[in-house]
Short mmCIF file of C-alpha atoms and ligand atoms in Angstrom, two decimals:
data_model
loop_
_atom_site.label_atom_id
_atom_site.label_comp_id
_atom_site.label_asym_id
_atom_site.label_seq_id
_atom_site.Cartn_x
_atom_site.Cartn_y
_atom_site.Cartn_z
CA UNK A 977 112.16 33.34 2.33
CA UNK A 978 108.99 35.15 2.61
CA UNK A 979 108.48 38.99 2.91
CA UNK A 980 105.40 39.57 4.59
CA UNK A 981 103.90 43.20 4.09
CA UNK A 982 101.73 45.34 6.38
CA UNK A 983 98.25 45.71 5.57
CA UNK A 984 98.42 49.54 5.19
CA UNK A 985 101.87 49.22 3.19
CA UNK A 986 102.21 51.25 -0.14
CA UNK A 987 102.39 50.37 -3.77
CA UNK A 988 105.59 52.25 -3.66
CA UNK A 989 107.41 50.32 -0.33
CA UNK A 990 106.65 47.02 -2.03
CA UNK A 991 108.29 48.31 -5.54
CA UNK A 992 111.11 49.13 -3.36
CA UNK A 993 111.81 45.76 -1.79
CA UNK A 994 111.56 44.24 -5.10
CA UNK A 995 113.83 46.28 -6.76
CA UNK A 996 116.30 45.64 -4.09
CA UNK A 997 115.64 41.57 -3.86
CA UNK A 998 116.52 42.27 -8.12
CA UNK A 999 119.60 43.65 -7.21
CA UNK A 1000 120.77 40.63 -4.49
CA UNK A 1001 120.39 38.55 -7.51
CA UNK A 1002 117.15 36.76 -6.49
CA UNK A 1003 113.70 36.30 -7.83
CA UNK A 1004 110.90 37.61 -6.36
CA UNK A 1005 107.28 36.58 -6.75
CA UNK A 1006 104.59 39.07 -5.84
CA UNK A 1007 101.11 37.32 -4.50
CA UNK A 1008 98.13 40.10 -4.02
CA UNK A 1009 96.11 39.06 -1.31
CA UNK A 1010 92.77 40.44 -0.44
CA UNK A 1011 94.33 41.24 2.96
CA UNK A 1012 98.26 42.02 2.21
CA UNK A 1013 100.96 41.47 -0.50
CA UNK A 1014 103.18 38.46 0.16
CA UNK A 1015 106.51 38.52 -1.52
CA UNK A 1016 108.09 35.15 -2.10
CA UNK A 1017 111.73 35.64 -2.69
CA UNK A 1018 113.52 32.53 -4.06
CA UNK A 1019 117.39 31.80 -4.29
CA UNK A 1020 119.92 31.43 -1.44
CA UNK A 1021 119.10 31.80 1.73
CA UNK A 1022 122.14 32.87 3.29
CA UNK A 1023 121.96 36.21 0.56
CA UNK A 1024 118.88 37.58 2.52
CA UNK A 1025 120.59 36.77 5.61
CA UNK A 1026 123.60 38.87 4.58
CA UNK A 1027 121.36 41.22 3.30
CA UNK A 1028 118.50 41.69 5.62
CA UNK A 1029 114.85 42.55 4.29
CA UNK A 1030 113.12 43.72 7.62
CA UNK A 1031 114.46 46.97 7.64
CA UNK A 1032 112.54 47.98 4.21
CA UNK A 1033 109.77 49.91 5.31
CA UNK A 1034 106.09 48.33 5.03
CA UNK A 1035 107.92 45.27 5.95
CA UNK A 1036 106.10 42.83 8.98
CA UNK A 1037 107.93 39.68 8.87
CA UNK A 1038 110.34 37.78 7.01
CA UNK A 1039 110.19 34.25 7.39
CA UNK A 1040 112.06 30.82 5.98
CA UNK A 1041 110.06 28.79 4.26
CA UNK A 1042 111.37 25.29 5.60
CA UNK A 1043 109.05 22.98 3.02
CA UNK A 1044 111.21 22.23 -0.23
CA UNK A 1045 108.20 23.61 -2.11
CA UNK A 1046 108.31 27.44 -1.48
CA UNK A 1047 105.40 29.45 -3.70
CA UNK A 1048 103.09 26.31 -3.49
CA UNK A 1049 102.93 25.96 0.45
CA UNK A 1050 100.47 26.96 3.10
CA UNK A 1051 103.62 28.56 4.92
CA UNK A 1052 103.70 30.77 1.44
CA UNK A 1053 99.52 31.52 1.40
CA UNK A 1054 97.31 30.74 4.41
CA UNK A 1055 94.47 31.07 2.33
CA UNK A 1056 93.31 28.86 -0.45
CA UNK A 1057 94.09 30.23 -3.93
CA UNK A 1058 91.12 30.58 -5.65
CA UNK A 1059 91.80 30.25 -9.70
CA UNK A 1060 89.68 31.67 -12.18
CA UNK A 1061 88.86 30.11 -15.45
CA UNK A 1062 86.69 32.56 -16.63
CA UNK A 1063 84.72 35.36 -15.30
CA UNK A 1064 81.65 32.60 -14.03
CA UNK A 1065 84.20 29.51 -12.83
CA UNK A 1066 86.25 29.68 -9.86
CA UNK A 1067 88.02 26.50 -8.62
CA UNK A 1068 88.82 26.67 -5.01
CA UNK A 1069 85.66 28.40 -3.63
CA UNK A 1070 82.57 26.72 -1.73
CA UNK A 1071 81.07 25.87 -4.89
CA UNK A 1072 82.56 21.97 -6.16
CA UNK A 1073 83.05 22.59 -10.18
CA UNK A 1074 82.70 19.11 -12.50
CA UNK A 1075 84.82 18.96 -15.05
CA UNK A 1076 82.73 16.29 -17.74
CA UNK A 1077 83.24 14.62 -21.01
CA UNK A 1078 84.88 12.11 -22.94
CA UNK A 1079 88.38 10.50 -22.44
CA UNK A 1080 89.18 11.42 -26.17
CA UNK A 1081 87.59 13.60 -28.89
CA UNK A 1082 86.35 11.76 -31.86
CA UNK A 1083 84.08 13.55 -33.55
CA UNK A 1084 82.33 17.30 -33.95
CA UNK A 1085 78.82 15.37 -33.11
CA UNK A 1086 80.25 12.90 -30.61
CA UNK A 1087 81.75 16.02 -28.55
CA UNK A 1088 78.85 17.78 -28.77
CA UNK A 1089 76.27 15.57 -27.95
CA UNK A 1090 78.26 14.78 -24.77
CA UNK A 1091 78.66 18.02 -24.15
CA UNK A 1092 74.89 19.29 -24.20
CA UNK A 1093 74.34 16.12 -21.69
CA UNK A 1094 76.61 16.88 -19.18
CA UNK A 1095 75.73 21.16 -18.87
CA UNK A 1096 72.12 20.13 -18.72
CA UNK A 1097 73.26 17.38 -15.56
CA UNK A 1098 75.64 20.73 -14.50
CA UNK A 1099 78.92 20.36 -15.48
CA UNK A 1100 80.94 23.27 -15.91
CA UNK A 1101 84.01 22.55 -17.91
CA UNK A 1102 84.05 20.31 -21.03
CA UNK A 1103 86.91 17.89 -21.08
CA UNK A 1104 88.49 16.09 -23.92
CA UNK A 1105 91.97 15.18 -25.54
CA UNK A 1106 93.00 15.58 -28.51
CA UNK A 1107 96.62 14.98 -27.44
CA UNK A 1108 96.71 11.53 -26.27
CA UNK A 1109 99.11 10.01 -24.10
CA UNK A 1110 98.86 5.88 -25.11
CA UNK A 1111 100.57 3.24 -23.82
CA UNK A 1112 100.86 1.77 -27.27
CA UNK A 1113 102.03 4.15 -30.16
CA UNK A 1114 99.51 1.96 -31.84
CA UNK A 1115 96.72 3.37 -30.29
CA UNK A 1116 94.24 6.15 -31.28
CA UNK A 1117 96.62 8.95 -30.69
CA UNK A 1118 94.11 11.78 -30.51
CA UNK A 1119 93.13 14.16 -33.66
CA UNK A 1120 95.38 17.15 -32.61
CA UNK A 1121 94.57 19.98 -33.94
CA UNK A 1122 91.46 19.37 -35.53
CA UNK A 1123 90.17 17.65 -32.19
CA UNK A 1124 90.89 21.41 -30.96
CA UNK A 1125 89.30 23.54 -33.35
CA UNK A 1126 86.09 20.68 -32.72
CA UNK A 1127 86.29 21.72 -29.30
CA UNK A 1128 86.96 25.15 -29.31
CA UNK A 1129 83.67 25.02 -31.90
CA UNK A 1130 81.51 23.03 -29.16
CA UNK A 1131 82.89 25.28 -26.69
CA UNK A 1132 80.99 28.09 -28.67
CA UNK A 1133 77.70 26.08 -28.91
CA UNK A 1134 77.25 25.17 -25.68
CA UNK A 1135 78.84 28.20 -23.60
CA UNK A 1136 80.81 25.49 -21.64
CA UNK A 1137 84.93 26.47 -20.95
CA UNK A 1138 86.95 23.75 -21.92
CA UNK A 1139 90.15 21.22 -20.91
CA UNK A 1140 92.70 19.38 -22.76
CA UNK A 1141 96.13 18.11 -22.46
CA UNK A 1142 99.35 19.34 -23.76
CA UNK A 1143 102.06 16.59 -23.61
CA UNK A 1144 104.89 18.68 -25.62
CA UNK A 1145 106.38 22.21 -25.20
CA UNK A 1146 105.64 22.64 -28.88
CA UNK A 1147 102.19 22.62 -28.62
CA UNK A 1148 101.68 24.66 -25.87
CA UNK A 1149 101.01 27.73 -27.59
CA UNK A 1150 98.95 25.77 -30.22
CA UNK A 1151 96.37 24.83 -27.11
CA UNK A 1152 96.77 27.77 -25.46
CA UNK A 1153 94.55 29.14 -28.40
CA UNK A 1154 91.82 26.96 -28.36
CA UNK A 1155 91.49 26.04 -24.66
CA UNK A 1156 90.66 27.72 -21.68
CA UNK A 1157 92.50 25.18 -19.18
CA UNK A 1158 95.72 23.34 -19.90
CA UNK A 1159 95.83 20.15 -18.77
CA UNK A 1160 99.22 18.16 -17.75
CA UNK A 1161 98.37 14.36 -17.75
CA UNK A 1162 99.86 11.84 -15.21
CA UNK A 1163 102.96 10.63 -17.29
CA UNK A 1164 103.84 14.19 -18.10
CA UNK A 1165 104.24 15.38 -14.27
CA UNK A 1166 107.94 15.37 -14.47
CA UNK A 1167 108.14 16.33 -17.81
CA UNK A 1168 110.06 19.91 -17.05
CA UNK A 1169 110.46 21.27 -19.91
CA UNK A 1170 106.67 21.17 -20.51
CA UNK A 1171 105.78 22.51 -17.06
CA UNK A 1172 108.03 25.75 -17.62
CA UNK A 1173 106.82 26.37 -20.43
CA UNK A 1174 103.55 26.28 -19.50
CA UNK A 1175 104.34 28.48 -16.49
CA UNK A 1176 105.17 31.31 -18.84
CA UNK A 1177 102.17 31.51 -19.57
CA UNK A 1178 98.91 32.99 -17.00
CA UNK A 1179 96.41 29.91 -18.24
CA UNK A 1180 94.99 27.78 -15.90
CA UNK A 1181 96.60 24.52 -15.52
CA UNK A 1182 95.29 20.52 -14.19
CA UNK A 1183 98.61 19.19 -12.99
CA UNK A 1184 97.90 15.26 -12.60
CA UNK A 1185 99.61 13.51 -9.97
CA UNK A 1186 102.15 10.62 -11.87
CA UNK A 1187 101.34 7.03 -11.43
CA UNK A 1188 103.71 6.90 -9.05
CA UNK A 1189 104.34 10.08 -7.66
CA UNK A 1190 104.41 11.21 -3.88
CA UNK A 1191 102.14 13.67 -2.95
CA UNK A 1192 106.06 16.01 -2.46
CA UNK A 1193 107.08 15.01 -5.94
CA UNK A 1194 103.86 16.57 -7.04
CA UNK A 1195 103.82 19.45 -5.00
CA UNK A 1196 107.70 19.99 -6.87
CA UNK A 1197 106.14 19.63 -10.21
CA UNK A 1198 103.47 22.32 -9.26
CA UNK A 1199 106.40 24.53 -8.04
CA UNK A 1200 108.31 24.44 -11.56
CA UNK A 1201 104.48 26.38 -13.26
CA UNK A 1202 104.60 28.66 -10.60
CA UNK A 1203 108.02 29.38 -10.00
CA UNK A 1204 107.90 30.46 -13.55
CA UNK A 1205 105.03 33.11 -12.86
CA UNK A 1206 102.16 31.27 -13.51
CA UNK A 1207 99.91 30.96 -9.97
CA UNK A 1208 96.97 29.31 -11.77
CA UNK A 1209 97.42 25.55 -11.04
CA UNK A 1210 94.76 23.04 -9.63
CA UNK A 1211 96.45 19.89 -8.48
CA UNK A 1212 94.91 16.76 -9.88
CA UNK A 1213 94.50 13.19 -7.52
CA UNK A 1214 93.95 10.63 -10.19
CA UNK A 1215 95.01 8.04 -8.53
CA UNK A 1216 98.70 5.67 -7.97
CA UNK A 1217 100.13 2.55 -8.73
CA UNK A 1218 99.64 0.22 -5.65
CA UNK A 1219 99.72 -3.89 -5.44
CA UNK A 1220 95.93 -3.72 -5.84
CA UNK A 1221 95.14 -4.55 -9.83
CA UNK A 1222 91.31 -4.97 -9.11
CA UNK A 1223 91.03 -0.93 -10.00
CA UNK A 1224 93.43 0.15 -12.77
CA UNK A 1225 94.87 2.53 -9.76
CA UNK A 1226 94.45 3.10 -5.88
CA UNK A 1227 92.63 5.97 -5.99
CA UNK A 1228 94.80 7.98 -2.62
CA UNK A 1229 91.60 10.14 -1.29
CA UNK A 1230 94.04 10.90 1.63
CA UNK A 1231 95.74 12.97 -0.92
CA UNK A 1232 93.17 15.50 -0.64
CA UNK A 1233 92.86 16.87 3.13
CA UNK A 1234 96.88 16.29 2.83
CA UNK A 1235 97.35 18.25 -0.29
CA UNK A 1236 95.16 20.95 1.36
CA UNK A 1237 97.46 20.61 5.14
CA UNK A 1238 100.44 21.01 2.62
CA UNK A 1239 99.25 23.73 -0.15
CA UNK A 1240 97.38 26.54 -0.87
CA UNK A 1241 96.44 25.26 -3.77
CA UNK A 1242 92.72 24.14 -5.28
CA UNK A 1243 92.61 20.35 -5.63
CA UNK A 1244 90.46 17.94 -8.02
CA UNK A 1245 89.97 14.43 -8.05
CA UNK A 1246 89.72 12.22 -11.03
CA UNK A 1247 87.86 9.21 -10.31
CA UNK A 1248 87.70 7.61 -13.73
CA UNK A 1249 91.51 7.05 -14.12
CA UNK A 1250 91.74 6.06 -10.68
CA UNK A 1251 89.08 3.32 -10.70
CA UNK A 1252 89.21 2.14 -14.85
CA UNK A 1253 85.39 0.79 -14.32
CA UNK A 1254 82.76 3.13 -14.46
CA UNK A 1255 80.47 1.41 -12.01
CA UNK A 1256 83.09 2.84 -9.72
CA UNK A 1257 83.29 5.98 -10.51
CA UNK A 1258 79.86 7.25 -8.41
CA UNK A 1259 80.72 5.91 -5.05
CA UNK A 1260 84.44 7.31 -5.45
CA UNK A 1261 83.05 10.94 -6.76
CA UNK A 1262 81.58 10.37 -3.15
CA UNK A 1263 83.76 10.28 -1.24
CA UNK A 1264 86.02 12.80 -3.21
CA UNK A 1265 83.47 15.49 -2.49
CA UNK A 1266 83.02 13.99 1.26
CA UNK A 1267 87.40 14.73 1.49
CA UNK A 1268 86.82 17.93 0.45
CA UNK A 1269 88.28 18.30 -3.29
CA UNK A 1270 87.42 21.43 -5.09
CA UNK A 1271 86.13 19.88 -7.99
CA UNK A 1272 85.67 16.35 -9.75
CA UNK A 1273 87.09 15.53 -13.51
CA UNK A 1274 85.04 12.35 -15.03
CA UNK A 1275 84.79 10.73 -18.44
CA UNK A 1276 81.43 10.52 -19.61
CA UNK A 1277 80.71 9.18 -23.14
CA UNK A 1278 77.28 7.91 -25.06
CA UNK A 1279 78.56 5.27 -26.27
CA UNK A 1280 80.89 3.99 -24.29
CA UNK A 1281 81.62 0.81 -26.01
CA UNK A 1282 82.48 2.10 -29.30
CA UNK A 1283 84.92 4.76 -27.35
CA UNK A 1284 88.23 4.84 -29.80
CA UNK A 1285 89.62 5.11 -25.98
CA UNK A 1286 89.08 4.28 -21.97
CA UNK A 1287 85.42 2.88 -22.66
CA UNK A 1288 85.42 0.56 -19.83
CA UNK A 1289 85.75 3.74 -16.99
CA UNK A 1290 83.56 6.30 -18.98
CA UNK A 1291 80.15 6.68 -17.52
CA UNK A 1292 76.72 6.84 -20.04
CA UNK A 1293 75.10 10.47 -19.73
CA UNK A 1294 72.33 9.22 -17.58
CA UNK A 1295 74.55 7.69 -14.55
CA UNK A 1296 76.27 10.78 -15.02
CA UNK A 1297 73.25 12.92 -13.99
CA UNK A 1298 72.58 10.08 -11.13
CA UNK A 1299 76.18 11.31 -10.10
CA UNK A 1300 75.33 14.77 -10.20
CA UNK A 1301 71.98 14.17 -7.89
CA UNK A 1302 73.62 11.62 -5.52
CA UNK A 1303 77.22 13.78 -5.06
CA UNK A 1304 75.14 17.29 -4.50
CA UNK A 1305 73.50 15.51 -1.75
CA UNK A 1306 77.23 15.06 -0.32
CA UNK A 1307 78.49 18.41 -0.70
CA UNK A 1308 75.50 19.84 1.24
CA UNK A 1309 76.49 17.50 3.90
CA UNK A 1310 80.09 18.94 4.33
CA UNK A 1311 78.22 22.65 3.62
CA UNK A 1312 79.51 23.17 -0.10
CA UNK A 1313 77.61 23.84 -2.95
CA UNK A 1314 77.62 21.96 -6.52
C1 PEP B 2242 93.14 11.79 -19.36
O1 PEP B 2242 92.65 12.56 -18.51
O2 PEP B 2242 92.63 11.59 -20.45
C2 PEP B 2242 94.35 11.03 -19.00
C3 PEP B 2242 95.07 10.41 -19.93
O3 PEP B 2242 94.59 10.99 -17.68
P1 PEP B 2242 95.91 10.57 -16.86
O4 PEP B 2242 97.00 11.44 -17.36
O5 PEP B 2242 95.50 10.82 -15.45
O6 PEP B 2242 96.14 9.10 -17.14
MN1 MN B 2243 90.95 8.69 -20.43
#
């Protein structure tokens, strides 16, 4: 159910209601809008029918929310969350943030040499993992920590925030230290012990869609951080497993205006995973942008050949800044802003 509140109610009438959903045994979850307070109120339904909420002063509607998905739907908030990663980057406003940088971190001078290239081309947000999730324990597994403190160290030099994933509840308040945006990778969407924990916390959060996950089963995933307290998550379309092996994945652009029909909730595309060539990766930035995603997250890396991982999908610095050029042109199409 949702508890809609009048724009002129009180501090005090809202406090009331909440108490009172407390003491019905349910769970509410306060949103602040810039126009009026929202109150999400999750358990059984049949309680608030027993108990009705409309005759709480301040009170203008209460409705059912009929989508499985309660906090994360457009039937929960009309308008688009906007989430703040700092006080300069907002992700769900007219302005389409790029999220740049290298699949893993190797190095203090790799990461930072990547990272100068991509603020000068405009990227916003550094990326890079140093929690790596491989489909061979073999594989580079990332440096962990110390690929933190290297990024939390180029984060400093450069000014740029930063993104990395956390792939295990124990090292959530480990990243939480040296990054500004958590990021949940595609085989980790179900993983739900790792999204509670993370919705304890207020950090933003890239939830990746799985490799084979419906746009609903992500949309569930995103409800477990936020159902938890944690509003800040930017949903992540990174492509799915289809017949097609040309491209490592199908990249679903159709998940974007749906995603948008469906949630209030920023969206970014990753068109690196998606495609696993980086001669793809420009034309599908393209027509990311042109579907109206929020923001873009691509791998970029100067040497892409000696990459300890994904070299065949990151892009040199230089295409990177073609990117940049060619997508800007696209945004101003569709009246956004890069
Ligand atoms: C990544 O971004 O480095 C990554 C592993 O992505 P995904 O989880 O989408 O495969
Ligand atoms: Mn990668």
């Amino acid at each position: 159910m949702i508890v809609v509140f009048k724009k002129e109610a009180t501090d005090k009438q809202i406090n009331i209601l909440i108490k009172r959903v407390k003491e019905l045994g349910l769970k509410p979850m306060v949103s602040k809008g810039s126009e009026r307070t929202i109150v999400g109120v999750i358990g059984p339904e049949d309680i608030v029918r027993l108990h009705p909420l409309d005759v709480f002063e301040g009170v203008d509607n209460v409705m059912p929310v009929l989508a499985p998905y309660k906090l994360v739907s457009r039937e929960f908030k009309k308008q688009g969350s906007v989430i703040s990663v700092n006080k300069n980057i907002k992700i769900g406003t007219k302005k389409i943030i790029v999220i740049a940088g290298p699949c893993s971190i190797e190095t203090k001078k790799q990461l930072k040499e990547i990272a100068v290239k991509v603020k000068k081309s405009g990227a916003s947000i550094l990326r890079g993992g140093a929690f790596k999730p491989r489909t061979s324990p073999y594989a580079f597994q990332g440096l962990g920590e110390e690929g933190l403190k290297i990024l939390k160290g180029v984060s400093e030099d450069t000014g740029l925030a930063t993104v990395t994933e956390v792939m295990d509840t124990r090292d959530v308040h480990l990243v939480a230290k040296y990054a500004d945006v958590f990021q949940v990778g595609a085989r980790n969407m179900q993983n739900f012990s790792l999204l509670k924990e993370i919705g304890q916390t207020k950090k933003p959060v890239i939830l990746k869609r799985g490799l084979s996950a419906t746009i609903k089963e992500l949309l569930m995933s995103a409800e477990y951080i936020l159902s938890e307290g944690n509003f800040n998550v930017i949903l992540c379309e990174r492509g799915i497993r289809t017949f097609e092996d040309f491209t490592r994945n199908t990249l679903d652009v159709s998940a974007v205006p749906v995603i948008k029909m469906l949630s209030h909730l920023p969206v970014v595309v990753d068109p690196s995973h998606a495609a696993g060539k980086w001669g793809l990766v420009n034309p599908l930035s393209k027509a990311a942008v042109a579907c109206g995603c929020d923001g873009l997250l691509v791998e970029v890396h100067s040497n892409p050949c000696r990459s300890l991982s994904d070299g065949s999908q990151q892009l040199l610095p230089e295409n990177f800044t073609r990117l940049m050029k060619e997508i800007k042109k696209v945004a101003e199409a569709i009246g956004r802003d890069i």
